[in-house]
C-alpha atoms as a printed R data frame, in Angstrom:
    type eleno elety resid chain resno       x      y       z
1   ATOM     1    CA   UNK     A     1   0.098  0.034  -0.010
2   ATOM     2    CA   UNK     A     2   1.470  3.363  -1.084
3   ATOM     3    CA   UNK     A     3   0.241  6.681   0.256
4   ATOM     4    CA   UNK     A     4   0.742  9.907  -1.584
5   ATOM     5    CA   UNK     A     5   0.097 13.197   0.315
6   ATOM     6    CA   UNK     A     6  -0.129 16.678  -1.178
7   ATOM     7    CA   UNK     A     7  -0.611 19.550   1.166
8   ATOM     8    CA   UNK     A     8  -1.472 21.836  -1.738
9   ATOM     9    CA   UNK     A     9  -4.748 19.993  -2.194
10  ATOM    10    CA   UNK     A    10  -5.227 19.026   1.500
11  ATOM    11    CA   UNK     A    11  -5.919 15.361   0.476
12  ATOM    12    CA   UNK     A    12  -4.375 11.972   0.544
13  ATOM    13    CA   UNK     A    13  -4.310  9.529  -2.209
14  ATOM    14    CA   UNK     A    14  -4.030  5.749  -1.427
15  ATOM    15    CA   UNK     A    15  -2.894  3.321  -4.190
16  ATOM    16    CA   UNK     A    16  -2.963 -0.439  -3.939
17  ATOM    17    CA   UNK     A    17   0.111 -2.222  -4.709
18  ATOM    18    CA   UNK     A    18  -0.990 -3.640  -8.033
19  ATOM    19    CA   UNK     A    19  -1.324 -0.079  -9.507
20  ATOM    20    CA   UNK     A    20   1.206  1.358 -11.878
21  ATOM    21    CA   UNK     A    21   0.071  4.967 -12.303
22  ATOM    22    CA   UNK     A    22   1.264  6.534  -8.851
23  ATOM    23    CA   UNK     A    23   4.263  8.353 -10.474
24  ATOM    24    CA   UNK     A    24   2.354  9.694 -13.495
25  ATOM    25    CA   UNK     A    25  -0.561 10.850 -11.350
26  ATOM    26    CA   UNK     A    26   1.709 12.726  -8.837
27  ATOM    27    CA   UNK     A    27   3.620 14.237 -11.603
28  ATOM    28    CA   UNK     A    28   0.348 15.572 -13.140
29  ATOM    29    CA   UNK     A    29  -0.685 16.889  -9.735
30  ATOM    30    CA   UNK     A    30   2.779 18.649  -9.571
31  ATOM    31    CA   UNK     A    31   2.323 20.082 -13.099
32  ATOM    32    CA   UNK     A    32  -1.004 21.628 -11.941
33  ATOM    33    CA   UNK     A    33   0.188 23.003  -8.599
34  ATOM    34    CA   UNK     A    34  -0.343 26.566  -9.501
35  ATOM    35    CA   UNK     A    35  -3.872 26.109 -10.775
36  ATOM    36    CA   UNK     A    36  -6.795 27.012  -8.623
37  ATOM    37    CA   UNK     A    37  -9.297 24.392  -9.675
38  ATOM    38    CA   UNK     A    38 -11.873 22.141  -7.911
39  ATOM    39    CA   UNK     A    39 -11.051 19.409 -10.426
40  ATOM    40    CA   UNK     A    40  -8.432 16.651 -10.802
41  ATOM    41    CA   UNK     A    41  -7.490 16.349 -14.462
42  ATOM    42    CA   UNK     A    42  -6.728 13.102 -16.364
43  ATOM    43    CA   UNK     A    43  -5.750 12.276 -19.951
44  ATOM    44    CA   UNK     A    44  -7.043  9.098 -21.545
45  ATOM    45    CA   UNK     A    45  -4.110  6.871 -20.388
46  ATOM    46    CA   UNK     A    46  -4.325  7.985 -16.842
47  ATOM    47    CA   UNK     A    47  -8.080  7.516 -16.653
48  ATOM    48    CA   UNK     A    48  -7.975  4.146 -18.286
49  ATOM    49    CA   UNK     A    49  -5.679  2.814 -15.519
50  ATOM    50    CA   UNK     A    50  -8.466  3.471 -13.013
51  ATOM    51    CA   UNK     A    51 -10.639  0.773 -14.607
52  ATOM    52    CA   UNK     A    52  -9.117 -1.898 -12.231
53  ATOM    53    CA   UNK     A    53 -11.026 -5.119 -12.846
54  ATOM    54    CA   UNK     A    54 -14.425 -3.910 -14.144
55  ATOM    55    CA   UNK     A    55 -15.546 -6.430 -16.631
56  ATOM    56    CA   UNK     A    56 -16.593 -5.512 -20.115
57  ATOM    57    CA   UNK     A    57 -20.276 -6.751 -20.535
58  ATOM    58    CA   UNK     A    58 -20.702 -5.447 -24.061
59  ATOM    59    CA   UNK     A    59 -20.157 -6.963 -27.561
60  ATOM    60    CA   UNK     A    60 -19.922 -5.077 -30.827
61  ATOM    61    CA   UNK     A    61 -23.466 -6.120 -31.521
62  ATOM    62    CA   UNK     A    62 -24.662 -4.775 -28.123
63  ATOM    63    CA   UNK     A    63 -22.923 -1.436 -29.038
64  ATOM    64    CA   UNK     A    64 -24.462 -0.664 -32.335
65  ATOM    65    CA   UNK     A    65 -27.945  0.232 -31.088
66  ATOM    66    CA   UNK     A    66 -26.484  2.494 -28.412
67  ATOM    67    CA   UNK     A    67 -24.508  4.855 -30.804
68  ATOM    68    CA   UNK     A    68 -26.255  7.973 -31.863
69  ATOM    69    CA   UNK     A    69 -26.944  9.040 -35.426
70  ATOM    70    CA   UNK     A    70 -23.774 11.046 -35.868
71  ATOM    71    CA   UNK     A    71 -21.602  9.739 -33.096
72  ATOM    72    CA   UNK     A    72 -18.606  7.320 -32.872
73  ATOM    73    CA   UNK     A    73 -18.028  4.725 -30.208
74  ATOM    74    CA   UNK     A    74 -15.923  1.609 -30.092
75  ATOM    75    CA   UNK     A    75 -15.253 -1.132 -27.478
76  ATOM    76    CA   UNK     A    76 -11.865  0.419 -26.966
77  ATOM    77    CA   UNK     A    77 -13.557  3.759 -25.997
78  ATOM    78    CA   UNK     A    78 -15.895  1.784 -23.611
79  ATOM    79    CA   UNK     A    79 -12.937  0.233 -21.910
80  ATOM    80    CA   UNK     A    80 -10.825  3.322 -21.725
81  ATOM    81    CA   UNK     A    81 -13.361  5.848 -20.596
82  ATOM    82    CA   UNK     A    82 -16.709  4.195 -19.480
83  ATOM    83    CA   UNK     A    83 -15.488  1.248 -17.468
84  ATOM    84    CA   UNK     A    84 -13.516  3.425 -14.938
85  ATOM    85    CA   UNK     A    85 -16.619  5.616 -14.789
86  ATOM    86    CA   UNK     A    86 -18.793  2.632 -13.987
87  ATOM    87    CA   UNK     A    87 -16.247  1.748 -11.044
88  ATOM    88    CA   UNK     A    88 -16.536  5.337  -9.897
89  ATOM    89    CA   UNK     A    89 -20.313  5.498  -9.997
90  ATOM    90    CA   UNK     A    90 -20.476  2.077  -8.032
91  ATOM    91    CA   UNK     A    91 -18.420  3.539  -5.286
92  ATOM    92    CA   UNK     A    92 -20.560  6.713  -5.050
93  ATOM    93    CA   UNK     A    93 -23.782  4.640  -5.388
94  ATOM    94    CA   UNK     A    94 -22.698  2.381  -2.366
95  ATOM    95    CA   UNK     A    95 -21.595  5.428  -0.385
96  ATOM    96    CA   UNK     A    96 -24.992  6.924  -0.897
97  ATOM    97    CA   UNK     A    97 -26.756  3.869   0.493
98  ATOM    98    CA   UNK     A    98 -24.520  4.087   3.612
99  ATOM    99    CA   UNK     A    99 -25.299  7.737   4.136
100 ATOM   100    CA   UNK     A   100 -29.067  7.123   3.908
101 ATOM   101    CA   UNK     A   101 -28.723  4.176   6.338
102 ATOM   102    CA   UNK     A   102 -26.988  6.533   8.850
103 ATOM   103    CA   UNK     A   103 -29.702  9.159   8.359
104 ATOM   104    CA   UNK     A   104 -32.480  6.632   8.933
105 ATOM   105    CA   UNK     A   105 -30.829  5.313  12.154
106 ATOM   106    CA   UNK     A   106 -30.379  8.950  13.438
107 ATOM   107    CA   UNK     A   107 -34.161  9.641  12.661
108 ATOM   108    CA   UNK     A   108 -35.083  6.175  14.018
109 ATOM   109    CA   UNK     A   109 -37.266  5.618  10.863
110 ATOM   110    CA   UNK     A   110 -37.350  3.107   7.988
111 ATOM   111    CA   UNK     A   111 -37.699  4.608   4.494
112 ATOM   112    CA   UNK     A   112 -37.910  2.760   1.183
113 ATOM   113    CA   UNK     A   113 -34.770  2.912  -1.130
114 ATOM   114    CA   UNK     A   114 -34.615  6.114  -3.021
115 ATOM   115    CA   UNK     A   115 -33.357  6.166  -6.705
116 ATOM   116    CA   UNK     A   116 -29.896  7.553  -7.220
117 ATOM   117    CA   UNK     A   117 -30.049 10.221 -10.000
118 ATOM   118    CA   UNK     A   118 -27.177 10.737 -12.482
119 ATOM   119    CA   UNK     A   119 -27.566 13.701 -14.910
120 ATOM   120    CA   UNK     A   120 -25.903 14.163 -18.200
121 ATOM   121    CA   UNK     A   121 -25.659 17.599 -19.573
122 ATOM   122    CA   UNK     A   122 -23.986 19.225 -22.660
123 ATOM   123    CA   UNK     A   123 -24.676 20.811 -25.995
124 ATOM   124    CA   UNK     A   124 -26.804 19.758 -28.955
125 ATOM   125    CA   UNK     A   125 -24.801 17.320 -31.153
126 ATOM   126    CA   UNK     A   126 -22.139 16.500 -28.390
127 ATOM   127    CA   UNK     A   127 -23.382 12.860 -27.918
128 ATOM   128    CA   UNK     A   128 -25.273 13.101 -24.666
129 ATOM   129    CA   UNK     A   129 -27.765 10.470 -25.741
130 ATOM   130    CA   UNK     A   130 -25.050  7.973 -26.629
131 ATOM   131    CA   UNK     A   131 -23.365  8.495 -23.306
132 ATOM   132    CA   UNK     A   132 -26.580  8.108 -21.416
133 ATOM   133    CA   UNK     A   133 -27.715  4.979 -23.290
134 ATOM   134    CA   UNK     A   134 -24.242  3.338 -22.773
135 ATOM   135    CA   UNK     A   135 -24.208  4.127 -19.079
136 ATOM   136    CA   UNK     A   136 -27.640  2.673 -18.675
137 ATOM   137    CA   UNK     A   137 -26.548 -0.512 -20.375
138 ATOM   138    CA   UNK     A   138 -23.348 -0.914 -18.475
139 ATOM   139    CA   UNK     A   139 -24.808 -0.161 -15.104
140 ATOM   140    CA   UNK     A   140 -27.773 -2.404 -15.620
141 ATOM   141    CA   UNK     A   141 -25.519 -5.311 -16.664
142 ATOM   142    CA   UNK     A   142 -22.857 -4.831 -14.022
143 ATOM   143    CA   UNK     A   143 -22.369 -7.748 -11.508
144 ATOM   144    CA   UNK     A   144 -24.613 -6.022  -9.026
145 ATOM   145    CA   UNK     A   145 -27.627 -6.153 -11.568
146 ATOM   146    CA   UNK     A   146 -29.185 -2.791 -10.621
147 ATOM   147    CA   UNK     A   147 -32.468 -1.541 -12.192
148 ATOM   148    CA   UNK     A   148 -31.571  1.468 -14.285
149 ATOM   149    CA   UNK     A   149 -34.058  3.771 -16.144
150 ATOM   150    CA   UNK     A   150 -33.410  6.612 -18.504
151 ATOM   151    CA   UNK     A   151 -35.330  9.745 -18.982
152 ATOM   152    CA   UNK     A   152 -34.632 12.760 -21.254
153 ATOM   153    CA   UNK     A   153 -35.847 16.263 -20.348
154 ATOM   154    CA   UNK     A   154 -37.137 16.634 -24.032
155 ATOM   155    CA   UNK     A   155 -40.553 15.214 -22.675
156 ATOM   156    CA   UNK     A   156 -40.730 18.309 -20.363
157 ATOM   157    CA   UNK     A   157 -40.650 20.778 -23.201
158 ATOM   158    CA   UNK     A   158 -43.778 22.684 -23.618
159 ATOM   159    CA   UNK     A   159 -46.003 21.440 -26.352
160 ATOM   160    CA   UNK     A   160 -45.426 23.004 -29.835
161 ATOM   161    CA   UNK     A   161 -48.770 24.964 -29.612
162 ATOM   162    CA   UNK     A   162 -47.676 26.433 -26.238
163 ATOM   163    CA   UNK     A   163 -44.290 27.433 -27.570
164 ATOM   164    CA   UNK     A   164 -46.068 29.112 -30.442
165 ATOM   165    CA   UNK     A   165 -48.599 30.854 -28.191
166 ATOM   166    CA   UNK     A   166 -45.858 32.081 -25.843
167 ATOM   167    CA   UNK     A   167 -43.774 33.243 -29.019
168 ATOM   168    CA   UNK     A   168 -40.730 31.275 -27.930
169 ATOM   169    CA   UNK     A   169 -40.551 28.505 -30.678
170 ATOM   170    CA   UNK     A   170 -37.307 30.202 -31.805
171 ATOM   171    CA   UNK     A   171 -36.011 29.442 -28.208
172 ATOM   172    CA   UNK     A   172 -36.864 25.792 -28.025
173 ATOM   173    CA   UNK     A   173 -34.138 24.075 -25.938
174 ATOM   174    CA   UNK     A   174 -33.613 27.314 -23.976
175 ATOM   175    CA   UNK     A   175 -34.470 26.979 -20.254
176 ATOM   176    CA   UNK     A   176 -37.701 29.127 -20.796
177 ATOM   177    CA   UNK     A   177 -39.086 26.373 -23.164
178 ATOM   178    CA   UNK     A   178 -39.451 23.773 -20.476
179 ATOM   179    CA   UNK     A   179 -42.148 23.118 -18.147
180 ATOM   180    CA   UNK     A   180 -39.849 23.379 -15.251
181 ATOM   181    CA   UNK     A   181 -42.588 22.959 -12.684
182 ATOM   182    CA   UNK     A   182 -43.626 19.599 -14.126
183 ATOM   183    CA   UNK     A   183 -40.031 18.416 -14.284
184 ATOM   184    CA   UNK     A   184 -39.406 19.412 -10.731
185 ATOM   185    CA   UNK     A   185 -42.595 17.558  -9.615
186 ATOM   186    CA   UNK     A   186 -41.522 14.492 -11.529
187 ATOM   187    CA   UNK     A   187 -37.979 14.443  -9.807
188 ATOM   188    CA   UNK     A   188 -39.613 15.094  -6.391
189 ATOM   189    CA   UNK     A   189 -41.847 12.120  -6.819
190 ATOM   190    CA   UNK     A   190 -38.833  9.963  -7.890
191 ATOM   191    CA   UNK     A   191 -36.826 11.128  -4.723
192 ATOM   192    CA   UNK     A   192 -39.889 10.408  -2.618
193 ATOM   193    CA   UNK     A   193 -39.713  6.717  -3.923
194 ATOM   194    CA   UNK     A   194 -43.167  6.965  -5.369
195 ATOM   195    CA   UNK     A   195 -44.104  3.977  -7.636
196 ATOM   196    CA   UNK     A   196 -45.166  4.394 -11.321
197 ATOM   197    CA   UNK     A   197 -44.251  8.059 -11.927
198 ATOM   198    CA   UNK     A   198 -45.041  9.154 -15.284
199 ATOM   199    CA   UNK     A   199 -42.859 11.120 -17.740
200 ATOM   200    CA   UNK     A   200 -44.106 12.762 -20.984
201 ATOM   201    CA   UNK     A   201 -42.767 11.394 -24.252
202 ATOM   202    CA   UNK     A   202 -41.208 13.684 -27.003
203 ATOM   203    CA   UNK     A   203 -41.111 12.789 -30.672
204 ATOM   204    CA   UNK     A   204 -38.116 14.063 -32.610
205 ATOM   205    CA   UNK     A   205 -40.112 13.262 -35.858
206 ATOM   206    CA   UNK     A   206 -43.041 15.582 -35.104
207 ATOM   207    CA   UNK     A   207 -40.953 17.948 -33.038
208 ATOM   208    CA   UNK     A   208 -43.660 17.871 -30.341
209 ATOM   209    CA   UNK     A   209 -44.906 15.999 -27.173
210 ATOM   210    CA   UNK     A   210 -46.799 12.862 -27.953
211 ATOM   211    CA   UNK     A   211 -50.415 13.498 -26.571
212 ATOM   212    CA   UNK     A   212 -51.583 11.035 -23.887
213 ATOM   213    CA   UNK     A   213 -48.456  8.885 -23.903
214 ATOM   214    CA   UNK     A   214 -46.188  8.498 -21.017
215 ATOM   215    CA   UNK     A   215 -43.091  6.503 -19.837
216 ATOM   216    CA   UNK     A   216 -43.551  4.945 -16.418
217 ATOM   217    CA   UNK     A   217 -40.659  4.985 -13.908
218 ATOM   218    CA   UNK     A   218 -41.167  2.513 -11.120
219 ATOM   219    CA   UNK     A   219 -38.665  2.789  -8.364
220 ATOM   220    CA   UNK     A   220 -35.376  2.027 -10.159
221 ATOM   221    CA   UNK     A   221 -32.096  1.809  -8.237
222 ATOM   222    CA   UNK     A   222 -30.647  4.490 -10.646
223 ATOM   223    CA   UNK     A   223 -32.313  7.049 -12.837
224 ATOM   224    CA   UNK     A   224 -30.243  8.649 -15.647
225 ATOM   225    CA   UNK     A   225 -31.534 12.125 -16.568
226 ATOM   226    CA   UNK     A   226 -30.299 13.482 -19.904
227 ATOM   227    CA   UNK     A   227 -30.841 17.033 -21.057
228 ATOM   228    CA   UNK     A   228 -29.398 20.237 -22.172
229 ATOM   229    CA   UNK     A   229 -30.058 22.276 -19.069
230 ATOM   230    CA   UNK     A   230 -30.050 19.785 -16.132
231 ATOM   231    CA   UNK     A   231 -27.284 21.898 -14.388
232 ATOM   232    CA   UNK     A   232 -29.158 25.126 -14.778
233 ATOM   233    CA   UNK     A   233 -29.705 27.357 -11.620
234 ATOM   234    CA   UNK     A   234 -31.066 30.514 -13.021
235 ATOM   235    CA   UNK     A   235 -33.883 31.800 -15.255
236 ATOM   236    CA   UNK     A   236 -36.521 30.113 -12.895
237 ATOM   237    CA   UNK     A   237 -38.879 31.668 -10.379
238 ATOM   238    CA   UNK     A   238 -38.548 28.459  -8.375
239 ATOM   239    CA   UNK     A   239 -36.107 28.144  -5.481
240 ATOM   240    CA   UNK     A   240 -35.610 24.586  -6.335
241 ATOM   241    CA   UNK     A   241 -33.517 23.498  -9.403
242 ATOM   242    CA   UNK     A   242 -33.218 20.181 -11.206
243 ATOM   243    CA   UNK     A   243 -29.670 19.836  -9.964
244 ATOM   244    CA   UNK     A   244 -31.006 19.800  -6.311
245 ATOM   245    CA   UNK     A   245 -32.242 16.325  -6.941
246 ATOM   246    CA   UNK     A   246 -29.239 15.022  -8.753
247 ATOM   247    CA   UNK     A   247 -26.687 12.851  -6.998
248 ATOM   248    CA   UNK     A   248 -23.936 12.825  -9.702
249 ATOM   249    CA   UNK     A   249 -23.699 15.055 -12.634
250 ATOM   250    CA   UNK     A   250 -21.822 14.584 -15.928
251 ATOM   251    CA   UNK     A   251 -21.215 17.289 -18.524
252 ATOM   252    CA   UNK     A   252 -20.176 16.137 -22.033
253 ATOM   253    CA   UNK     A   253 -18.119 18.773 -23.618
254 ATOM   254    CA   UNK     A   254 -16.423 19.770 -26.835
255 ATOM   255    CA   UNK     A   255 -15.085 22.942 -28.521
256 ATOM   256    CA   UNK     A   256 -17.884 24.871 -30.151
257 ATOM   257    CA   UNK     A   257 -16.202 24.709 -33.538
258 ATOM   258    CA   UNK     A   258 -16.532 20.963 -33.361
259 ATOM   259    CA   UNK     A   259 -20.127 21.018 -32.037
260 ATOM   260    CA   UNK     A   260 -21.105 23.174 -34.933
261 ATOM   261    CA   UNK     A   261 -19.376 20.903 -37.512
262 ATOM   262    CA   UNK     A   262 -21.080 17.760 -35.997
263 ATOM   263    CA   UNK     A   263 -24.475 19.477 -35.988
264 ATOM   264    CA   UNK     A   264 -24.147 20.361 -39.618
265 ATOM   265    CA   UNK     A   265 -22.946 16.759 -40.423
266 ATOM   266    CA   UNK     A   266 -26.032 15.451 -38.444
267 ATOM   267    CA   UNK     A   267 -28.296 17.827 -40.244
268 ATOM   268    CA   UNK     A   268 -27.175 16.640 -43.700
269 ATOM   269    CA   UNK     A   269 -27.678 12.965 -42.656
270 ATOM   270    CA   UNK     A   270 -31.174 13.775 -41.315
271 ATOM   271    CA   UNK     A   271 -31.966 15.414 -44.630
272 ATOM   272    CA   UNK     A   272 -31.470 12.076 -46.326
273 ATOM   273    CA   UNK     A   273 -33.333 10.155 -43.747
274 ATOM   274    CA   UNK     A   274 -35.654 11.397 -40.948
275 ATOM   275    CA   UNK     A   275 -36.481 14.632 -42.773
276 ATOM   276    CA   UNK     A   276 -37.792 12.761 -45.831
277 ATOM   277    CA   UNK     A   277 -40.425 11.075 -43.722
278 ATOM   278    CA   UNK     A   278 -43.859 12.783 -44.773
279 ATOM   279    CA   UNK     A   279 -44.759 12.986 -41.006
280 ATOM   280    CA   UNK     A   280 -41.482 14.883 -40.177
281 ATOM   281    CA   UNK     A   281 -41.822 18.435 -38.869
282 ATOM   282    CA   UNK     A   282 -38.646 19.211 -40.920
283 ATOM   283    CA   UNK     A   283 -39.804 17.532 -44.237
284 ATOM   284    CA   UNK     A   284 -39.363 20.844 -46.011
285 ATOM   285    CA   UNK     A   285 -35.590 20.527 -45.489
286 ATOM   286    CA   UNK     A   286 -35.326 17.253 -47.267
287 ATOM   287    CA   UNK     A   287 -35.459 18.706 -50.813
288 ATOM   288    CA   UNK     A   288 -32.875 21.488 -50.118
289 ATOM   289    CA   UNK     A   289 -29.790 21.369 -52.371
290 ATOM   290    CA   UNK     A   290 -26.715 20.465 -50.134
291 ATOM   291    CA   UNK     A   291 -25.151 23.902 -50.235
292 ATOM   292    CA   UNK     A   292 -28.467 25.584 -49.123
293 ATOM   293    CA   UNK     A   293 -28.927 22.771 -46.484
294 ATOM   294    CA   UNK     A   294 -25.383 23.572 -45.045
295 ATOM   295    CA   UNK     A   295 -26.238 27.349 -44.968
296 ATOM   296    CA   UNK     A   296 -29.611 26.503 -43.200
297 ATOM   297    CA   UNK     A   297 -27.907 24.284 -40.638
298 ATOM   298    CA   UNK     A   298 -25.238 27.027 -39.973
299 ATOM   299    CA   UNK     A   299 -27.955 29.517 -39.391
300 ATOM   300    CA   UNK     A   300 -29.950 27.348 -37.039
301 ATOM   301    CA   UNK     A   301 -26.763 26.700 -35.037
302 ATOM   302    CA   UNK     A   302 -25.667 30.351 -34.989
303 ATOM   303    CA   UNK     A   303 -29.245 31.651 -34.058
304 ATOM   304    CA   UNK     A   304 -30.392 28.946 -31.721
305 ATOM   305    CA   UNK     A   305 -28.111 26.032 -30.691
306 ATOM   306    CA   UNK     A   306 -24.867 28.175 -30.488
307 ATOM   307    CA   UNK     A   307 -26.590 30.887 -28.630
308 ATOM   308    CA   UNK     A   308 -28.249 28.493 -26.062
309 ATOM   309    CA   UNK     A   309 -24.760 26.822 -25.584
310 ATOM   310    CA   UNK     A   310 -23.084 30.124 -24.853
311 ATOM   311    CA   UNK     A   311 -25.817 31.662 -22.797
312 ATOM   312    CA   UNK     A   312 -27.262 28.839 -20.808
313 ATOM   313    CA   UNK     A   313 -25.488 25.454 -21.230
314 ATOM   314    CA   UNK     A   314 -21.710 26.167 -21.086
315 ATOM   315    CA   UNK     A   315 -21.894 28.430 -18.050
316 ATOM   316    CA   UNK     A   316 -23.128 25.465 -16.085
317 ATOM   317    CA   UNK     A   317 -20.274 23.128 -17.049
318 ATOM   318    CA   UNK     A   318 -18.072 23.761 -13.981
319 ATOM   319    CA   UNK     A   319 -21.011 22.674 -11.705
320 ATOM   320    CA   UNK     A   320 -20.627 19.170 -12.839
321 ATOM   321    CA   UNK     A   321 -19.001 16.382 -10.891
322 ATOM   322    CA   UNK     A   322 -17.326 15.124 -13.960
323 ATOM   323    CA   UNK     A   323 -16.444 16.762 -17.248
324 ATOM   324    CA   UNK     A   324 -15.821 14.496 -20.329
325 ATOM   325    CA   UNK     A   325 -14.052 16.470 -23.116
326 ATOM   326    CA   UNK     A   326 -14.176 15.160 -26.752
327 ATOM   327    CA   UNK     A   327 -11.789 15.856 -29.457
328 ATOM   328    CA   UNK     A   328 -12.188 16.016 -33.215
329 ATOM   329    CA   UNK     A   329 -12.648 12.223 -33.660
330 ATOM   330    CA   UNK     A   330 -15.464 11.964 -30.980
331 ATOM   331    CA   UNK     A   331 -13.002 10.357 -28.717
332 ATOM   332    CA   UNK     A   332 -12.693 11.758 -25.134
333 ATOM   333    CA   UNK     A   333  -9.434 13.483 -24.707
334 ATOM   334    CA   UNK     A   334  -9.643 14.817 -21.112
335 ATOM   335    CA   UNK     A   335 -11.542 13.890 -18.054
336 ATOM   336    CA   UNK     A   336 -12.029 16.286 -15.106
337 ATOM   337    CA   UNK     A   337 -13.319 14.881 -11.794
338 ATOM   338    CA   UNK     A   338 -14.412 17.154  -8.945
339 ATOM   339    CA   UNK     A   339 -12.258 16.603  -5.850
């Protein structure tokens, strides 16, 4: 057992004898000695070594349906980035159970298990959905066999008619476009361990909430909540925020130039597939010549998605427990973990 202490961070790191990253990690800490940051920073190699013995439960065939329309993911990326994260989340989950048991003993009461909520935030086109689906699969198929549900905040957008009536359709995806009261009530019910909690369902095809259809969340061990603004703490009249109900938060990050590029690529692919569906809200884009489609996608990014990123999403990044930063090839290049 080796112990590494660093007074600059007022913390102690303990490494088991079979680890091999002690020297590199301490060197990295020394390199950042002059930085004032609440995060520990890892590159891919350093992070991968924290996997320990977490088994890979996925195959290539299992992976395919989890990958987003314009994302890239391999088993090597799963092993390098996601398996260490699964190990970390397991530790946090177990610690959460112990803390609740202590509270119950103090209050001399018995309470039903409360779902552990993991939120995933980030920009449009960054790959949040892929990360959410993959985490759900890996956590559900871990040796502990937990029940893991996944909800996106898209279902809590106001219906299309309401957005039009409020004259905020051009701000769809901004915090103002969500029925925050309904979302907060949903999370409060989940954290109260209520059974059969309903969440609205959103259709990307019709660009609207599906009337009278709901997804039922029935007392999972873990709930993954994916959305643009799950770390938001402003632009709300409520004193409660979504993040108040979250136990562990993840922000999927990338440079804006890459996000814009990926959004345009996705737009062009949708133009040849989903947009061509006669029921699609965006069917008018399907017939656009490629150069005009590119200009349209650029304008949508600049006027809506890029603006939302800069004004509302990016400012919440540093509130996350974990920041995963992608490079040009969609691979994560840097991991920042809150101390």
